Each structure stands twice: as structure tokens, then as C-alpha cells.
Coordinates of N, CA and C in Angstrom, one line a residue:
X1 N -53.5 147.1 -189.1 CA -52.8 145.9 -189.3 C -52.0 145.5 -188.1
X2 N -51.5 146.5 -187.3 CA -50.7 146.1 -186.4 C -51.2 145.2 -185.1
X3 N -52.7 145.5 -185.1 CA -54.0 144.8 -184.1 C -53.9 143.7 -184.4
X4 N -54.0 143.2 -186.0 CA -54.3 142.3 -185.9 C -53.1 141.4 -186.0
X5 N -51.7 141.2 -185.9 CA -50.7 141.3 -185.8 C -50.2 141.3 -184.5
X6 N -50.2 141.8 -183.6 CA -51.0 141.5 -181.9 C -51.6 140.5 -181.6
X7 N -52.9 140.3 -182.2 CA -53.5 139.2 -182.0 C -53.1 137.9 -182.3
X8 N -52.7 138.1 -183.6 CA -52.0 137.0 -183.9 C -50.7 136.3 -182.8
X9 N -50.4 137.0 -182.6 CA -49.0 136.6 -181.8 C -49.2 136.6 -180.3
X10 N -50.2 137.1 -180.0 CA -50.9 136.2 -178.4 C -51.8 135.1 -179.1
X11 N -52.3 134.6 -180.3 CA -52.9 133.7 -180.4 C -51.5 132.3 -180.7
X12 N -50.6 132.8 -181.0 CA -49.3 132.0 -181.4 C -48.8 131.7 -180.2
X13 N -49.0 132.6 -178.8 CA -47.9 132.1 -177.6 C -48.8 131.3 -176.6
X14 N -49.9 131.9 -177.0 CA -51.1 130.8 -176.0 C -51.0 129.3 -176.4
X15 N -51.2 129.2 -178.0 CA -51.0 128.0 -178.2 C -49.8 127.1 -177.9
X16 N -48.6 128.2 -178.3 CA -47.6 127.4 -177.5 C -47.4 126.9 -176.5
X17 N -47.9 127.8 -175.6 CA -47.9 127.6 -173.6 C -48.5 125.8 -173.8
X18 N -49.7 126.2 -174.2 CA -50.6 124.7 -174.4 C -49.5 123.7 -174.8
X19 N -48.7 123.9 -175.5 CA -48.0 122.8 -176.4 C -47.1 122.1 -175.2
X20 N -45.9 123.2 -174.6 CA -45.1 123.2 -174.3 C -45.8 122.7 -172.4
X21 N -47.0 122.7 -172.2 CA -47.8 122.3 -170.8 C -47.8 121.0 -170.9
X22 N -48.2 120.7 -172.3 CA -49.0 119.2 -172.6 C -47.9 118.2 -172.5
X23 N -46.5 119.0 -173.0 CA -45.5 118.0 -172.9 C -45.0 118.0 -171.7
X24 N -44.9 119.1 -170.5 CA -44.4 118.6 -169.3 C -45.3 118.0 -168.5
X25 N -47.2 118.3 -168.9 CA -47.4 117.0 -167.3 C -47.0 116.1 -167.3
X26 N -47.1 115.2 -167.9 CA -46.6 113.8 -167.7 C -45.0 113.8 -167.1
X27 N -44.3 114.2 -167.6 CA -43.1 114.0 -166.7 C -43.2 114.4 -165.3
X28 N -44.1 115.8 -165.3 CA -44.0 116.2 -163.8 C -44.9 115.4 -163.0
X29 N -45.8 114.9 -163.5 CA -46.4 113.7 -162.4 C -45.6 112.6 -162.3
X30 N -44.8 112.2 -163.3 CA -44.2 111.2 -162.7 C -42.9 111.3 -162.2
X31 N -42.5 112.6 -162.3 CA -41.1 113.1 -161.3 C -41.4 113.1 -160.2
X32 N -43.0 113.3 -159.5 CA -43.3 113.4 -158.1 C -44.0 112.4 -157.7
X33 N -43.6 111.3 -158.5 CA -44.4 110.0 -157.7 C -44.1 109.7 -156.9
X34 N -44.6 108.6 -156.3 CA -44.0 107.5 -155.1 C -43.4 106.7 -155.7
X35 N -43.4 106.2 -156.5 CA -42.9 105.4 -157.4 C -41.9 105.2 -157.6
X36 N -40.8 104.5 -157.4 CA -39.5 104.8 -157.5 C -39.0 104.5 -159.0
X37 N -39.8 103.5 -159.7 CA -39.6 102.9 -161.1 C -39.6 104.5 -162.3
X38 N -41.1 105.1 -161.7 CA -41.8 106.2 -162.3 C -40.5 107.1 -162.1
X39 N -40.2 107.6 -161.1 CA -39.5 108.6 -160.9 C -38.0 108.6 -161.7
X40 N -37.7 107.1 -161.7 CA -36.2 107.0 -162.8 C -36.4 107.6 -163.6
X41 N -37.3 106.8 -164.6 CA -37.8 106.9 -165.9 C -38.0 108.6 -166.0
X42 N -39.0 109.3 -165.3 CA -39.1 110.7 -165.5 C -38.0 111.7 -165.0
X43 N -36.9 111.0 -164.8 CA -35.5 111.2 -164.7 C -35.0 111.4 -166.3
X44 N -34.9 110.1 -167.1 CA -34.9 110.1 -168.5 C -35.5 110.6 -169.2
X45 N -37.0 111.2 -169.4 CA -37.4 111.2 -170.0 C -37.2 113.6 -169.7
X46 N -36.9 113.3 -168.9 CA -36.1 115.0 -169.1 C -35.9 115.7 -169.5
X47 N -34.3 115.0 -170.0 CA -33.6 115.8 -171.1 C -34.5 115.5 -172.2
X48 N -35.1 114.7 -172.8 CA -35.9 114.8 -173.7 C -36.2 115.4 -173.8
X49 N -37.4 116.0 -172.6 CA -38.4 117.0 -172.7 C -37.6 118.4 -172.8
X50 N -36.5 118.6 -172.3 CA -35.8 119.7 -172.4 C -35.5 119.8 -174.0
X51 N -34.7 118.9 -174.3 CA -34.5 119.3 -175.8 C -35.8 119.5 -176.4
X52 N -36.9 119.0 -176.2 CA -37.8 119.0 -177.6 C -38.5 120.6 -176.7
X53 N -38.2 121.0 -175.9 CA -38.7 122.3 -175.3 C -38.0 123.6 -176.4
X54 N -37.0 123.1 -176.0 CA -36.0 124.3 -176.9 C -35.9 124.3 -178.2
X55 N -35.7 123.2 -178.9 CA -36.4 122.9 -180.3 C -38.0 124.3 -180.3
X56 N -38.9 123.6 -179.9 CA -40.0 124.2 -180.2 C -40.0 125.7 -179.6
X57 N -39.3 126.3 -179.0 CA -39.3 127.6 -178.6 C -38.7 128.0 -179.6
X58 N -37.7 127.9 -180.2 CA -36.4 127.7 -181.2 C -37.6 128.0 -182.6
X59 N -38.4 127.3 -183.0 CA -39.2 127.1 -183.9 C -40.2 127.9 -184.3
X60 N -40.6 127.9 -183.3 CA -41.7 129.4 -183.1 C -41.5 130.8 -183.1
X61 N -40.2 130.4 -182.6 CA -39.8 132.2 -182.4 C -39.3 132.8 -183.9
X62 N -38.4 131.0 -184.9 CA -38.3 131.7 -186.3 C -39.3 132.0 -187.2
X63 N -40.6 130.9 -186.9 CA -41.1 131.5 -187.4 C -42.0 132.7 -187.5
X64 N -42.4 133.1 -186.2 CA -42.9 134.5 -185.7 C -41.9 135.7 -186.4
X65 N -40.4 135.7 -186.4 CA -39.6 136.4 -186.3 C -39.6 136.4 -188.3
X66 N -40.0 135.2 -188.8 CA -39.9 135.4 -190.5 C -41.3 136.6 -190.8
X67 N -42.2 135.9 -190.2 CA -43.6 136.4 -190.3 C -43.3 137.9 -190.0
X68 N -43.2 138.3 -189.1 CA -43.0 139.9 -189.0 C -41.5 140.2 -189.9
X69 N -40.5 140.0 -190.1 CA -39.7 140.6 -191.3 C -40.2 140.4 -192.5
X70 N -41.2 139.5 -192.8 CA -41.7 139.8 -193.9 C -43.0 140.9 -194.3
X71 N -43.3 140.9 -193.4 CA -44.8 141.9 -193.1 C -43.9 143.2 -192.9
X72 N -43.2 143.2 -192.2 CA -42.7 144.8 -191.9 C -41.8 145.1 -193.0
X73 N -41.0 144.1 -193.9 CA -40.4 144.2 -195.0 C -40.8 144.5 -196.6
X74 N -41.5 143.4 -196.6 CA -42.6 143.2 -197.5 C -42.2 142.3 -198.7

């Protein structure tokens, strides 16, 4: 059980990485534009991305953390 419990939980952080990638290209391309319009804007759109970053790390980690107190609990 514990294998697969393992797996599960590199299969939970990979997808995260994916989640949490998908939301910062776009800012980071347009933080490094030439663009000076682009570059405001991905000025603003930052803290966004920060908050909804920590939200979802926030989220994942409760639920990973319910998931094994219940499994280890029962």
C-alpha cells in the first residue's frame, strides 16, 4: 500500500508542477518583453499569479495531507 501511495503522490506533484508552469508562462513571457505595454500589464497580473499560486499549493497540500490522515487513520 505504501508503493502505491508513493506513486500516487509523485503522480499529484507532477501534475501540479504542470498546473502551477501553465499559469506562469504567460506572465513570464510577457514580463520579458520589449513591450513596454506587455511588461505593465505582467506587472499586474503578478500578484494574481502569486495569489492563485499559494491558493493552489495551499489546496493540494490539504488535500494530500486529508488523504494520508485518512489512510494512515482509517
Amino acid at each position: 500500500m505504501s508503493g502505491a501511495l508513493s506513486r500516487l503522490l509523485e503522480v499529484v506533484v507532477s501534475i501540479s508542477a504542470v498546473v502551477v508552469a501553465l499559469l506562469w508562462i504567460p506572465i513570464a513571457l510577457s514580463f520579458f518583453s520589449t513591450d513596454e505595454n506587455k511588461r505593465f500589464e505582467a506587472r499586474g497580473r503578478l500578484k494574481n499569479a502569486l495569489i492563485g499560486t499559494l491558493i493552489y499549493v495551499l489546496a493540494i497540500s490539504g488535500v494530500i495531507y486529508a488523504v494520508f490522515n485518512y489512510v494512515a487513520i482509517g
